[in-house]
GROMACS .gro file of N, CA and C in nm:
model
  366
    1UNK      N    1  10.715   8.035  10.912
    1UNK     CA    2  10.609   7.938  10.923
    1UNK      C    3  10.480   8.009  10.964
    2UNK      N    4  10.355   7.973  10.894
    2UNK     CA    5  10.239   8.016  10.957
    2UNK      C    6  10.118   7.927  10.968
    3UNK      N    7  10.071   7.950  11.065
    3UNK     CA    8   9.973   7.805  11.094
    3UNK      C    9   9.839   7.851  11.093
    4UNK      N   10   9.735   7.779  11.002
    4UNK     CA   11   9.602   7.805  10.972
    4UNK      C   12   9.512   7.743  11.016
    5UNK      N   13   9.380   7.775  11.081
    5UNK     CA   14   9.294   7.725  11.120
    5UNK      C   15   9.149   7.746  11.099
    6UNK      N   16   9.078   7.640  11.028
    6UNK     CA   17   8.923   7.680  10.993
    6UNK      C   18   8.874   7.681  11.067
    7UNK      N   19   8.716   7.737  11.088
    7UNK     CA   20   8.589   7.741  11.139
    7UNK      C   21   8.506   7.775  11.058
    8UNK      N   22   8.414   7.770  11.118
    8UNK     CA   23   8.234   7.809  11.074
    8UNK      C   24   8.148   7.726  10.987
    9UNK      N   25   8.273   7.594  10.952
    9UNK     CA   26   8.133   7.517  10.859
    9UNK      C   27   8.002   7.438  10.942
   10UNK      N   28   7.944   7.375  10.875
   10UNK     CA   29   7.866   7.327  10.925
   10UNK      C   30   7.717   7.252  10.809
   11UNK      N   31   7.607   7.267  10.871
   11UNK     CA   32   7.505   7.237  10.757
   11UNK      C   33   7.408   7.315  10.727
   12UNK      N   34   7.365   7.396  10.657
   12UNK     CA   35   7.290   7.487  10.611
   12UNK      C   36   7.178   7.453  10.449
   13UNK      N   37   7.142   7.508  10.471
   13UNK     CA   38   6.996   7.490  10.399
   13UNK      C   39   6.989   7.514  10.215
   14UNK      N   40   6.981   7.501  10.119
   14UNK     CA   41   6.973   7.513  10.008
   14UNK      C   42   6.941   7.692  10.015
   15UNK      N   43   7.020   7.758   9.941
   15UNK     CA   44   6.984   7.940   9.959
   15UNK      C   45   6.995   8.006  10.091
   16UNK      N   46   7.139   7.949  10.208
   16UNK     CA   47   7.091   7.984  10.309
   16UNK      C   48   7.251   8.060  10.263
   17UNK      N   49   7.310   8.090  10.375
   17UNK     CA   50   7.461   8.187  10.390
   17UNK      C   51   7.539   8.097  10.539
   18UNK      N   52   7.609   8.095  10.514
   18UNK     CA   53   7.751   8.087  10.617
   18UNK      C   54   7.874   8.152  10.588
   19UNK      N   55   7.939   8.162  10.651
   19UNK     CA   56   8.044   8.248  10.680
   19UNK      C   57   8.166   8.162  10.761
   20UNK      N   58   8.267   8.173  10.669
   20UNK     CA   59   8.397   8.057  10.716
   20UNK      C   60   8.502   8.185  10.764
   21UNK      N   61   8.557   8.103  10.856
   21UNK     CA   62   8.700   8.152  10.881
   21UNK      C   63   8.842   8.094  10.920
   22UNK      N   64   8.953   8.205  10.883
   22UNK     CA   65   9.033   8.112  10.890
   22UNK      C   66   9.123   8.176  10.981
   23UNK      N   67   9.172   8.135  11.080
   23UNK     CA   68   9.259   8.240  11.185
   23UNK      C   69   9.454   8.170  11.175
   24UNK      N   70   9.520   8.263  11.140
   24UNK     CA   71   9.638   8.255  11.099
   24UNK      C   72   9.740   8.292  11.248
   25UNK      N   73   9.849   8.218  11.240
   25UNK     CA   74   9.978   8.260  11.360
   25UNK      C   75  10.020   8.374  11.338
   26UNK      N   76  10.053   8.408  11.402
   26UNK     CA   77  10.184   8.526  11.391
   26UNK      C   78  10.140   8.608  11.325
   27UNK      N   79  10.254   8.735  11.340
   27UNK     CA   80  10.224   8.913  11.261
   27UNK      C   81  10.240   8.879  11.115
   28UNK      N   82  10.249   8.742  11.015
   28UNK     CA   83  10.321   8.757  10.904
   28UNK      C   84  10.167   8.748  10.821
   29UNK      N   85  10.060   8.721  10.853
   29UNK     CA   86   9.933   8.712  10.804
   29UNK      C   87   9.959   8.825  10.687
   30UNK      N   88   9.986   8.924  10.704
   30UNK     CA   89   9.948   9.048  10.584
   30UNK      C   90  10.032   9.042  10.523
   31UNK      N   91  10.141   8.990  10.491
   31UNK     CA   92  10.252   8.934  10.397
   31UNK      C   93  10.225   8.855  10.296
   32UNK      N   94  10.073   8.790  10.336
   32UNK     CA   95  10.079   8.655  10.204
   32UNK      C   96   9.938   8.645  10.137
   33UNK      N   97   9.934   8.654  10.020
   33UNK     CA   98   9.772   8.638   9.926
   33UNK      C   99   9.768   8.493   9.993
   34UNK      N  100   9.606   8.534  10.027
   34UNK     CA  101   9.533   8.394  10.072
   34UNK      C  102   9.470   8.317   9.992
   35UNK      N  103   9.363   8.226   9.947
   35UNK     CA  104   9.300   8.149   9.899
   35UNK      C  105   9.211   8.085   9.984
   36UNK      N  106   9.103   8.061   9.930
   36UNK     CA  107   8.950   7.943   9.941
   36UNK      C  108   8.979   7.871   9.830
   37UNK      N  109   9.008   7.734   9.927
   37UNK     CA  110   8.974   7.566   9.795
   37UNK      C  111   8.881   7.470   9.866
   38UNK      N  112   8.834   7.436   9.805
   38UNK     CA  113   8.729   7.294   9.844
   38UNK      C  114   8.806   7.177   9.788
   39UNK      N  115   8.699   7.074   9.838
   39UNK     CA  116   8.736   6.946   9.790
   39UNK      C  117   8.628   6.844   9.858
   40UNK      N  118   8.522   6.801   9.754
   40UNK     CA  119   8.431   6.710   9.766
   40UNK      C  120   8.461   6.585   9.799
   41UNK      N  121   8.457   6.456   9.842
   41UNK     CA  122   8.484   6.322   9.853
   41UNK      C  123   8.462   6.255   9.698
   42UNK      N  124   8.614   6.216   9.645
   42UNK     CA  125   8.605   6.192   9.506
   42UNK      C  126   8.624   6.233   9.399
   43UNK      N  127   8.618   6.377   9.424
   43UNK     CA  128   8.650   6.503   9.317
   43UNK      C  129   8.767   6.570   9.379
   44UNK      N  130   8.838   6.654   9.310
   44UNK     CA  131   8.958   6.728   9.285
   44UNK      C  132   8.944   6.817   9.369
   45UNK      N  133   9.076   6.847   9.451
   45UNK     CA  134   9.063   7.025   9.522
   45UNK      C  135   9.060   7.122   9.419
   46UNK      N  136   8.929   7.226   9.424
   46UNK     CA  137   8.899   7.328   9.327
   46UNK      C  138   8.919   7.460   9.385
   47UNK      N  139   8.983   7.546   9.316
   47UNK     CA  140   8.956   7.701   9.349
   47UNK      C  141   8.814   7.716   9.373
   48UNK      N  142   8.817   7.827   9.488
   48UNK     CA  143   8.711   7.888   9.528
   48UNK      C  144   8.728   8.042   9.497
   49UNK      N  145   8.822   8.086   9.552
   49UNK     CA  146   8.866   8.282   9.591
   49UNK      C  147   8.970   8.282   9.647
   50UNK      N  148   9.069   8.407   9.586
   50UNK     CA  149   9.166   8.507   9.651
   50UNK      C  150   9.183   8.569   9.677
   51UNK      N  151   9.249   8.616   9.740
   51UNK     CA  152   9.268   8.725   9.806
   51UNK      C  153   9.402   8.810   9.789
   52UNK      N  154   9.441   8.921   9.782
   52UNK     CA  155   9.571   9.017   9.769
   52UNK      C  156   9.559   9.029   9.900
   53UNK      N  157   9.720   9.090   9.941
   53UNK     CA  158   9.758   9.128  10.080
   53UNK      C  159   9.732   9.228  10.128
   54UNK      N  160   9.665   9.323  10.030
   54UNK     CA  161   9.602   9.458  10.098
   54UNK      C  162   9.438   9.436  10.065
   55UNK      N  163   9.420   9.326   9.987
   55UNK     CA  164   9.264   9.290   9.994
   55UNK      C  165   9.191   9.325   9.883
   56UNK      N  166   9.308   9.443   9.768
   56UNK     CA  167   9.271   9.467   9.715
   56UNK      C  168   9.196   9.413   9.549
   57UNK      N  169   9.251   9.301   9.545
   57UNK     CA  170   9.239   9.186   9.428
   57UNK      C  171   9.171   9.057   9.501
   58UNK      N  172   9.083   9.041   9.450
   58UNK     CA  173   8.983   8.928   9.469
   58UNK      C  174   8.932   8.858   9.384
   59UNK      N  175   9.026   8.765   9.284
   59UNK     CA  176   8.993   8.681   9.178
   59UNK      C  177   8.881   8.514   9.289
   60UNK      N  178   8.738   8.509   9.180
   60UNK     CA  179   8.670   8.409   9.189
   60UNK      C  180   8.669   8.313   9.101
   61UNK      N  181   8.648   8.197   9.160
   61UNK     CA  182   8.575   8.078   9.057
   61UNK      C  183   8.447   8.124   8.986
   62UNK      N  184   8.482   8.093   8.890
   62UNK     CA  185   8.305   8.065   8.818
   62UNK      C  186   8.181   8.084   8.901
   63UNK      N  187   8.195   7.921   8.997
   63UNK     CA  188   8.155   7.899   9.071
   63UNK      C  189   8.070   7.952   9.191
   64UNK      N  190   8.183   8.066   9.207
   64UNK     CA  191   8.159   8.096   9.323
   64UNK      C  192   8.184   8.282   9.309
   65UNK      N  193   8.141   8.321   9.193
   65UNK     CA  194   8.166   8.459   9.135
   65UNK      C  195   7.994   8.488   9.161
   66UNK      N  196   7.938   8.608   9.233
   66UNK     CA  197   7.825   8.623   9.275
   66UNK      C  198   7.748   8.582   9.363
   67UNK      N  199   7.810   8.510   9.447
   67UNK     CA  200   7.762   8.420   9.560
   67UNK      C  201   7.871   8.453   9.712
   68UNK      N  202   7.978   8.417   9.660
   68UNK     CA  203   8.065   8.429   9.757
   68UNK      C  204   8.141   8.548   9.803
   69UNK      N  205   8.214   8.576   9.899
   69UNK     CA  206   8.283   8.709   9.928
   69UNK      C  207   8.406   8.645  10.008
   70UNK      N  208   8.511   8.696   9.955
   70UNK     CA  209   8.669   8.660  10.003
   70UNK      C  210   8.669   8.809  10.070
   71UNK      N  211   8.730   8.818  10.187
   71UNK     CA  212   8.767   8.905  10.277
   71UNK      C  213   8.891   8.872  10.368
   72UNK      N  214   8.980   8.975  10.418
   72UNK     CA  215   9.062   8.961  10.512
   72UNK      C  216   9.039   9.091  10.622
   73UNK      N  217   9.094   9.060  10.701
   73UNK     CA  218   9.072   9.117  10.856
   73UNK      C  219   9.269   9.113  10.875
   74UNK      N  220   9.365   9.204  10.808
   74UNK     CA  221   9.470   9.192  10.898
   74UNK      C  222   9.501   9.233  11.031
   75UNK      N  223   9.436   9.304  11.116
   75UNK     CA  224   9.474   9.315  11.245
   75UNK      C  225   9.437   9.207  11.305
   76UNK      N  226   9.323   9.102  11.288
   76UNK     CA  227   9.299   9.022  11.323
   76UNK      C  228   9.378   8.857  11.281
   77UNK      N  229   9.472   8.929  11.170
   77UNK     CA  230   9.496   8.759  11.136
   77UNK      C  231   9.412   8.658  11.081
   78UNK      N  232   9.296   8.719  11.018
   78UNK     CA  233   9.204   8.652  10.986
   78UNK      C  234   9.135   8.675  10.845
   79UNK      N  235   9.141   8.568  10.748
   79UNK     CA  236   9.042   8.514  10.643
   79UNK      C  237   8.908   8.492  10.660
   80UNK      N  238   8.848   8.534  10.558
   80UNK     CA  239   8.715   8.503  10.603
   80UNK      C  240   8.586   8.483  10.431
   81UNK      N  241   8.570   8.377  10.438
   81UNK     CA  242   8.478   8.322  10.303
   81UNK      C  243   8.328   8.357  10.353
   82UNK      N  244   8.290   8.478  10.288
   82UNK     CA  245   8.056   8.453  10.332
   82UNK      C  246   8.038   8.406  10.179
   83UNK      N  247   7.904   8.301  10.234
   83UNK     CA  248   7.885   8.194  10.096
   83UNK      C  249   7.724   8.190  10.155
   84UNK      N  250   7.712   8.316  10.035
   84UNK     CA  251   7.538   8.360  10.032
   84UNK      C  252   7.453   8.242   9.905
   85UNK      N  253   7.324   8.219   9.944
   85UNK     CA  254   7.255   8.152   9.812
   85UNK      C  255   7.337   8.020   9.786
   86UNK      N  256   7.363   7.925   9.887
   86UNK     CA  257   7.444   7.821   9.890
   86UNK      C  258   7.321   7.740   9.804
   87UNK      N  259   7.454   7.609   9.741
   87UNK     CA  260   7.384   7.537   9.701
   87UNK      C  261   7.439   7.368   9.724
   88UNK      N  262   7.355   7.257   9.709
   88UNK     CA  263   7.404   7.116   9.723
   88UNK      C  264   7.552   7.092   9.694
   89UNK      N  265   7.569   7.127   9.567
   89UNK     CA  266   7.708   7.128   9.563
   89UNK      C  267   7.816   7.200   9.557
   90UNK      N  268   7.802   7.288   9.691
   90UNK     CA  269   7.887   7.362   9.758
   90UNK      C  270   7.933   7.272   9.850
   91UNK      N  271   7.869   7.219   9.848
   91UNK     CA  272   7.928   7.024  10.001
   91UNK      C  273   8.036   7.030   9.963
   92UNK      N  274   8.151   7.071  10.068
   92UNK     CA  275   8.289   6.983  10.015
   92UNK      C  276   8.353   7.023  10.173
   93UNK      N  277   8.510   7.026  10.189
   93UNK     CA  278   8.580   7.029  10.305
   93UNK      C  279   8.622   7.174  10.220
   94UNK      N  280   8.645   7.255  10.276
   94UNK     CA  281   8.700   7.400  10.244
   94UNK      C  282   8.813   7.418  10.318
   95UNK      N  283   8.957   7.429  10.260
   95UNK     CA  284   9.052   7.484  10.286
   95UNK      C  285   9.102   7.643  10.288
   96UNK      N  286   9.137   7.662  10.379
   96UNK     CA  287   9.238   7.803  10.323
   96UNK      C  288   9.379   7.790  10.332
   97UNK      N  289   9.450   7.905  10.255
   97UNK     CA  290   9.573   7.878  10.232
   97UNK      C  291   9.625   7.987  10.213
   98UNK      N  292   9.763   7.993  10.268
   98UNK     CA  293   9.878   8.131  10.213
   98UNK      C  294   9.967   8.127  10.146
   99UNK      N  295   9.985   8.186  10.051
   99UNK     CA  296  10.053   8.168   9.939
   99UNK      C  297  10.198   8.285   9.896
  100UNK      N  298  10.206   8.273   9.743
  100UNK     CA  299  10.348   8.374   9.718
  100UNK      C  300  10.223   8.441   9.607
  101UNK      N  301  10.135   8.411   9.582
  101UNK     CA  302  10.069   8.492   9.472
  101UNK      C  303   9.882   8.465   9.488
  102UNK      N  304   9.865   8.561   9.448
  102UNK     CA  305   9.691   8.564   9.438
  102UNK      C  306   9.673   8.500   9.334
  103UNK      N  307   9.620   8.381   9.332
  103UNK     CA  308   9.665   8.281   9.266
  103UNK      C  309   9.538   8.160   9.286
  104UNK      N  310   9.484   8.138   9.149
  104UNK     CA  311   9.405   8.052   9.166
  104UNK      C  312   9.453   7.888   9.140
  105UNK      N  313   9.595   7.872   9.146
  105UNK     CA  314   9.636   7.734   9.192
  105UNK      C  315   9.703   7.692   9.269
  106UNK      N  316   9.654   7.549   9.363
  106UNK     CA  317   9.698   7.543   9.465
  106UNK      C  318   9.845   7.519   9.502
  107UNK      N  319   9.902   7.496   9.382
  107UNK     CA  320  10.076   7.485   9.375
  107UNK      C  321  10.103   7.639   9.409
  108UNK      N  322  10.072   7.761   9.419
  108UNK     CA  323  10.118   7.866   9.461
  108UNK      C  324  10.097   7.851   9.627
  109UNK      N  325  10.052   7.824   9.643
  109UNK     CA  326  10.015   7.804   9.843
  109UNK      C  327  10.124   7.721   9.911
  110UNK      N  328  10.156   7.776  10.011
  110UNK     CA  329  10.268   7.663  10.038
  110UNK      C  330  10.216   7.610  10.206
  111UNK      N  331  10.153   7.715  10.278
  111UNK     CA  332  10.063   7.690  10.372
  111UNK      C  333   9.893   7.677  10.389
  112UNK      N  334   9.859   7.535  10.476
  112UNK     CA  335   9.690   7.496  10.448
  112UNK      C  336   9.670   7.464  10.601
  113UNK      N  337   9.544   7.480  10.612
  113UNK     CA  338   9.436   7.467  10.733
  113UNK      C  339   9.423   7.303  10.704
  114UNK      N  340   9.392   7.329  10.839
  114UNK     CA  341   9.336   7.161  10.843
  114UNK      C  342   9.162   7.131  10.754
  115UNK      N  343   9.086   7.232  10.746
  115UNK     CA  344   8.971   7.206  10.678
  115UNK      C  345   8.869   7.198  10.717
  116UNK      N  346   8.729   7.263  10.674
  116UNK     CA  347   8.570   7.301  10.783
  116UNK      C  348   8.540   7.229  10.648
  117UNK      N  349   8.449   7.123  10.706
  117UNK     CA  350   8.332   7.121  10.652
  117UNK      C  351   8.191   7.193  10.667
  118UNK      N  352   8.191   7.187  10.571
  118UNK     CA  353   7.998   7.295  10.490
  118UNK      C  354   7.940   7.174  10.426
  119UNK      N  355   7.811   7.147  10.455
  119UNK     CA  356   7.718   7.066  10.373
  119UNK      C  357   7.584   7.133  10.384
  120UNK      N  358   7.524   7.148  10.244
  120UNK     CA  359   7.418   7.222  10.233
  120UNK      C  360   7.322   7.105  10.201
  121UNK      N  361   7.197   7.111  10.325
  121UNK     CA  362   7.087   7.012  10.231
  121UNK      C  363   7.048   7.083  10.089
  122UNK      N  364   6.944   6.970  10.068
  122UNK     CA  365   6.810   7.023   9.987
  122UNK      C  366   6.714   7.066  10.038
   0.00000   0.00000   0.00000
């Protein structure tokens, strides 16, 4: 079992940056490709970014290919999303998740955070 926990959302400015994180239980953190998903009020949970267990594979969304940066910290147990040049509809609840594969669907994840919200004005 491993238990996930967000931080760092909040509200930020049209073109501004934040930086999410996600802090994981136990030594098993470097065992499992992670993931960034959102999910707007009304719309679908979407891939954001993955992550490999040595960090070395970092598949993006569309979306979020040139803007965003998927990172891990294993001594720390920690995930971590920077989301440079934000925009309005980057607004959503952002999950992270650990999975069996670097994997941009959320049926590969079998563990999720409770969820940070990010809302970017105009």
């Amino acid at each position: 079992q491993v238990q996930l926990g967000e931080s760092g959302g909040g509200l930020v400015q049209t073109g501004g940056s934040l930086r999410l994180s996600c802090a994981a239980s136990g030594r098993a953190f470097s065992s499992y490709p992670m993931g960034w998903f959102r999910q707007a009020p009304g719309k679908e949970r979407e891939f954001v970014a993955a992550i490999s267990r040595n960090g070395a594979l970092t598949p993006y969304a569309d979306s979020a290919k040139g803007r965003f940066i998927i990172s891990r910290d294993n001594a720390k147990n920690t995930l971590y999303l920077q989301m440079n040049s934000v925009k309005p509809e980057d607004t959503a609840v952002y999950y992270c998740a650990a999975g069996g594969f670097t994997s941009s669907q959320s049926s590969d994840y079998a563990y999720w955070g409770q969820g940070t919200q990010v809302t970017v004005s105009s």
